[in-house]
Amino acid sequence: MDTNSDAVGRRTFLAQAGAGMAVLLTGGIGVSGCASARSISHIQGGMAGANHQSGHRLRAISELVRLPVSEKLTTNVLIAGGGISGLSARRWLQRQGISDTLLAEMDGQTGGNAAYGQNSVSAYPYGAHYLPIPDLRNQELLDFLTESRIITGSDAQGLPIYDDYFLCHDPEERLFINGFWQEGLVPEAGVPESDRDQIRRFFQLIDRFKTARGSDNLDAFTIPLDRSSTDETFRQLDRVSFASYLDTAGFTSPYLRWYLTYCCRDDYGATLETTSAWAGIHYFASRKGQAANANASSVLTWPQGNGFLADQLRAGAASPIRRNLLVYEVRLNDTGVTVVAFDATTNRNVVIDANKVILATPHFITKHIVQKIAPERSAWTGFRYAPWVVANLTLNGLPQGRGMPLCWDNVLYGASSVGYITANHQDLRDGPRKVITYYKPLTDTEPDAARRQAYGTTYEQWLTQIMDELETAHPGLTPYVSEADIWVWGHGMMAPSPGFVWGNERRQAAQPIANRVFFAHSDLSGVSIFEEAFYQGIRAAREVAEAV
Amino acid sequence: MVSEDERVAVRPGLTPLHWLLLVSVFIIATCGLIYELVAGTLASYLLGDSVTQFSTIIGAYLFSMGIGSWLSKYLDGNLIKWFIRIEILVGLVGGCSAPLLFVLFEYVASFRLILYTLVGLTGILVGLEIPLLMRILENQLTFKDLVSRVFTFDYIGALLASLIFPLILIPQLGLIRTSLFFGLLNIGVAAFLLYRFSETRSFRHSFSFILLASVGLLTTGFVYADRIMTYAEGLAFQDTVIYSKSTAYQRIVLTRNNRELRLYLNGNLQFSSADEYRYHEALVHPAMQARPFASNILVLGGGDGLAVRELLKYPSVQRVTLVDLDPGMTKLFQQNFTLVQLNNRSLLSPNVRVINNDAFTWIRQDTTRYDVVIVDFPDPSNYSIGKLYSTTFYTELEKRLAPDGLAVVQSTSPYIARKSFWCIKNTLAAVGFQTIPYHTYVPSFGEWGYVLALRNQHWRVGGPLPKGLRYVTPSTIRDMLYFPPDMAEVPTEVNKLNNQVLVQSFEEEWAPYGH
Ligand SMILES: Cc1cc2nc3c(=O)[nH]c(=O)nc-3n(C[C@H](O)[C@H](O)[C@H](O)COP(=O)(O)OP(=O)(O)OC[C@H]3O[C@@H](n4cnc5c(N)ncnc54)[C@H](O)[C@@H]3O)c2cc1C
């Protein structure tokens, strides 16, 4: 049996050859045969998008407060934000016996950056889509994975066995470079020897960082990053940009720099210049997972991406969740906190009396919520968020060029996107229909300008840009696209700029207020990954439990 | 009214240029017939049944020529210009017809539609030629001379074509080059007229470019004809094609010669009727003879019903479930007369349930337990099929076996793909199966391997075998268990969904054989 993609590839070739012939035939005969621009009008879909409308209401709190109050609620612990960190906090509290909690999520679904959609072909992520095999010392995470039956047991050495359906299937990654799909993302095809040398040297360096320990005997780089060594030798790396670190270390190869830029954009929505060297190295050097049936570079993934994990986390507790409820103000009262929220379904305010509150919301929102009790937060400047565009394209087939067949992660060298993943890669059915999830961090301009521009870009404009780029690697793809959902994340994720990870703002942002208002969110790590969000949720929940 | 004689008197007669025009009639006629022969030959070659193919192609071609002749009356104005255009088009369409049809055959669903469209188009264009020429010459000759000369050249050309086609062209040039070569001749005629007739001066320039491009295209095709042929890979059939169909999943081609019937899927040989009994007896009986009471059997893959045919020889078998992805395949083996004879109506048996579904998806949902499972998937030549040879799949397989159940897995050639064969065995062992590898010789395949996978140790030779087997006996089975040193076990990795080592070794090992 031929691979489908291969057959499609040849078919398109034929189609093009045929079209070429037709032009030749008619062109000379005087019938006008001008090449028409690609048409995208057959593509169904539109802009989806994290409820940025309700998010934007925070800017106009003065209007919200004027709305009538329709409901008064009381709870022990109110959690604002149903992303990974909020769900993780809720689950942890339940495990500590604190089950009288209420989670308020402004969106129609929980998951936050791990939200997902679904159509007749596959489920697909709108944001986060994978989790690397965790370090054996990350016990809380291993417990969660075991509880969710993602880890199914352990072998004789005690190494966890992961469910084969969830470990990313082979073939995993490919890169379109010099007109060819090579295996793996580190440039190889057509790369000169001197560049390969530098690439090798870089990974040798990373290997040393992986095993490096500080004077406190803690790992130099680990996840959660709060457990990394405090040794200055490593922490000082946070004060310089990844770019200047690479310059100093003599890493000049354009191929290596492209690859590392790609990594920074992919993981942080940032560039070499705007990423701290510590964070840049952390991404590589913290991956130390072990498993009976996988290795440190293996990842877990699902068609719905980390939405699968979000659903598992949510199932870890039974307490109520209110969707479409936007928390916009937290005040301290005599004994606890008064929380004011806006119910988007009724257009009314809801007032919640709680003993404690956990704000599992990103800093750019949190600062508005705590404006009255912690106004200094609005002056902080270290929290920078790049906007992202995520497009889910449903395809009836995928014409493709020479080299490696379709993989889970597919990246185009030199492109403005960070490539696409195949959402139904883990689906074992073999068929031509696919959903691919295309990711593009908008890193060309300053975040604010990029955000304004992103909000002003129409569906057709996005789609044209995206198709133009994909067509370079998949000529003739456009007619195969039947649906396209485009999602703009105004504040995609926080970028760890130089100085942020080991700076003051991050430390202060996690400090509870009056032992009643607590903070959880991956922003408090500075590195936006599942593990950190999961950890921040637990950390905040522990503080709450201790404060009771 | 002017008399006949008066009309004669005003005709200027033929200039040398007009003689050359008549010579081009000869070339045109040769080309026209060649295209017809190419289409007819190709159709009978690819679709089988040469009488039907030839007569329908000729019919369609002549009819289209009629349409062309009729259409010619709508062409007015500069007739030479029209004629040159038509020549270029005939050259391109006719010339490219063979390579196009060859390549498209593999990849389009409705090949006949394309075939007849091309034939029709060529016919129409060729049909335009003679009437146009006659109108160009109309003022130079009397009507009777005109008709007589033009048709003389026309028929001589046809004779020449019909002789050189089978005697020289096919043996020397092959179909693709023949068609391209005559395309070039048509273009040559166009070029010749373009540069010899002064009326063409105004459009010479623009036409020159097209001529050049056309010559370039056809010449490239001519030079790379062998590559085009290899590209149309499935067409390496030496025998007559008696059936061919593209389903959503694969291209099924059936060929026949006086000795055997062969089935190809995407150009890969699946079986030859001459020795398939060896393959299928070896696949089914070593397992079945060890489970004399087996009644509920599962077959995965094997949509040809040949393994099922072997299974139905056991009276104990009450129910066979066959899961094959491709309804096109199972339908063919339920409906085609010759094939139904070959599988002994196995897929029509009331005890056999045919399910068209993806085996991986299906086995995860199924809840039945089977006494014997026959796994007859295509070789692991790509990642999609490689999944069906993974620990994950075998874990699901194990769940579907009765406590005393066993499975047998076709495992490619232990001679050609030694590592791949042992990798399959080791993968089965890795999920806890007791494994018994064995192999046999199938002339049309070569040395072929299988692995028995048992939930317990319980297997022996000497169980009851049905009557009438042509190959398998207890001694055959014993022989099959022995692996000579050149096929002996080698250490391998285990094939998992997240490493797919089997696909890689399979590719490496089969590459020299152009699999
Ligand atoms: C495009 C993209 C791709 C990513 N890919 C990956 C990946 O592959 N792997 C990975 O590990 N990480 C990835 N991430 C990072 C991802 O952000 C984290 O993994 C994690 O999901 C963050 O969870 P969180 O709870 O910290 O934050 P969020 O997901 O931001 O959760 C915050 C929640 O709070 C809600 N909320 C906000 N304001 C209010 C309010 N006022 N009232 C009530 N609710 C409110 C939001 O709707 C949201 O649900 C990606 C991020 C993006 C943007």
Tab-separated table of N, CA and C in Angstrom, chain B residues 11 41 64 67-68 77 90 155 170 183 200 213 221 274 291 301 382-383 413 450:
chain	number	residue	atom	x	y	z
B	11	ARG	N	-8.093	27.529	-62.722
B	11	ARG	CA	-7.215	27.000	-61.647
B	11	ARG	C	-5.752	27.178	-62.023
B	41	THR	N	-3.805	0.135	-28.457
B	41	THR	CA	-2.860	-0.792	-27.833
B	41	THR	C	-2.798	-0.546	-26.329
B	64	SER	N	-15.147	10.799	-33.619
B	64	SER	CA	-14.634	12.129	-33.289
B	64	SER	C	-14.085	12.817	-34.524
B	67	ILE	N	-16.844	14.455	-36.082
B	67	ILE	CA	-17.181	15.720	-35.428
B	67	ILE	C	-16.231	16.818	-35.902
B	68	GLY	N	-14.938	16.434	-35.964
B	68	GLY	CA	-13.926	17.395	-36.402
B	68	GLY	C	-14.238	17.906	-37.800
B	77	GLY	N	-11.570	32.606	-42.153
B	77	GLY	CA	-10.477	33.565	-42.070
B	77	GLY	C	-9.202	32.955	-42.621
B	90	VAL	N	-2.561	18.931	-32.445
B	90	VAL	CA	-2.525	17.486	-32.681
B	90	VAL	C	-1.208	16.931	-32.161
B	155	TYR	N	-4.501	7.740	-47.658
B	155	TYR	CA	-4.545	6.290	-47.467
B	155	TYR	C	-3.160	5.649	-47.498
B	170	ILE	N	6.809	-0.235	-32.265
B	170	ILE	CA	6.626	-0.812	-30.934
B	170	ILE	C	7.894	-1.540	-30.466
B	183	GLY	N	4.175	13.042	-32.438
B	183	GLY	CA	3.813	14.397	-32.027
B	183	GLY	C	4.796	15.388	-32.624
B	200	THR	N	2.094	33.692	-43.518
B	200	THR	CA	2.211	33.484	-42.071
B	200	THR	C	3.062	34.539	-41.390
B	213	ALA	N	8.481	25.731	-27.601
B	213	ALA	CA	8.077	25.131	-26.326
B	213	ALA	C	7.559	23.715	-26.550
B	221	GLY	N	10.163	14.663	-23.122
B	221	GLY	CA	9.437	13.421	-22.890
B	221	GLY	C	10.123	12.256	-23.568
B	274	ALA	N	-0.781	-19.643	-9.570
B	274	ALA	CA	-0.028	-20.876	-9.762
B	274	ALA	C	0.512	-21.417	-8.443
B	291	ARG	N	-5.209	-26.720	16.609
B	291	ARG	CA	-6.437	-26.393	17.358
B	291	ARG	C	-7.620	-27.058	16.676
B	301	GLY	N	-6.948	-8.457	7.332
B	301	GLY	CA	-6.377	-8.342	5.993
B	301	GLY	C	-6.923	-9.519	5.186
B	382	ASN	N	5.224	1.114	4.900
B	382	ASN	CA	5.097	2.522	5.285
B	382	ASN	C	4.580	2.634	6.709
B	383	TYR	N	4.587	3.866	7.224
B	383	TYR	CA	4.271	4.062	8.641
B	383	TYR	C	2.843	3.644	8.990
B	413	SER	N	9.777	-11.649	4.025
B	413	SER	CA	10.750	-12.687	3.683
B	413	SER	C	11.924	-12.715	4.651
B	450	TYR	N	6.554	-16.640	8.444
B	450	TYR	CA	5.363	-16.477	9.270
B	450	TYR	C	5.786	-16.631	10.723
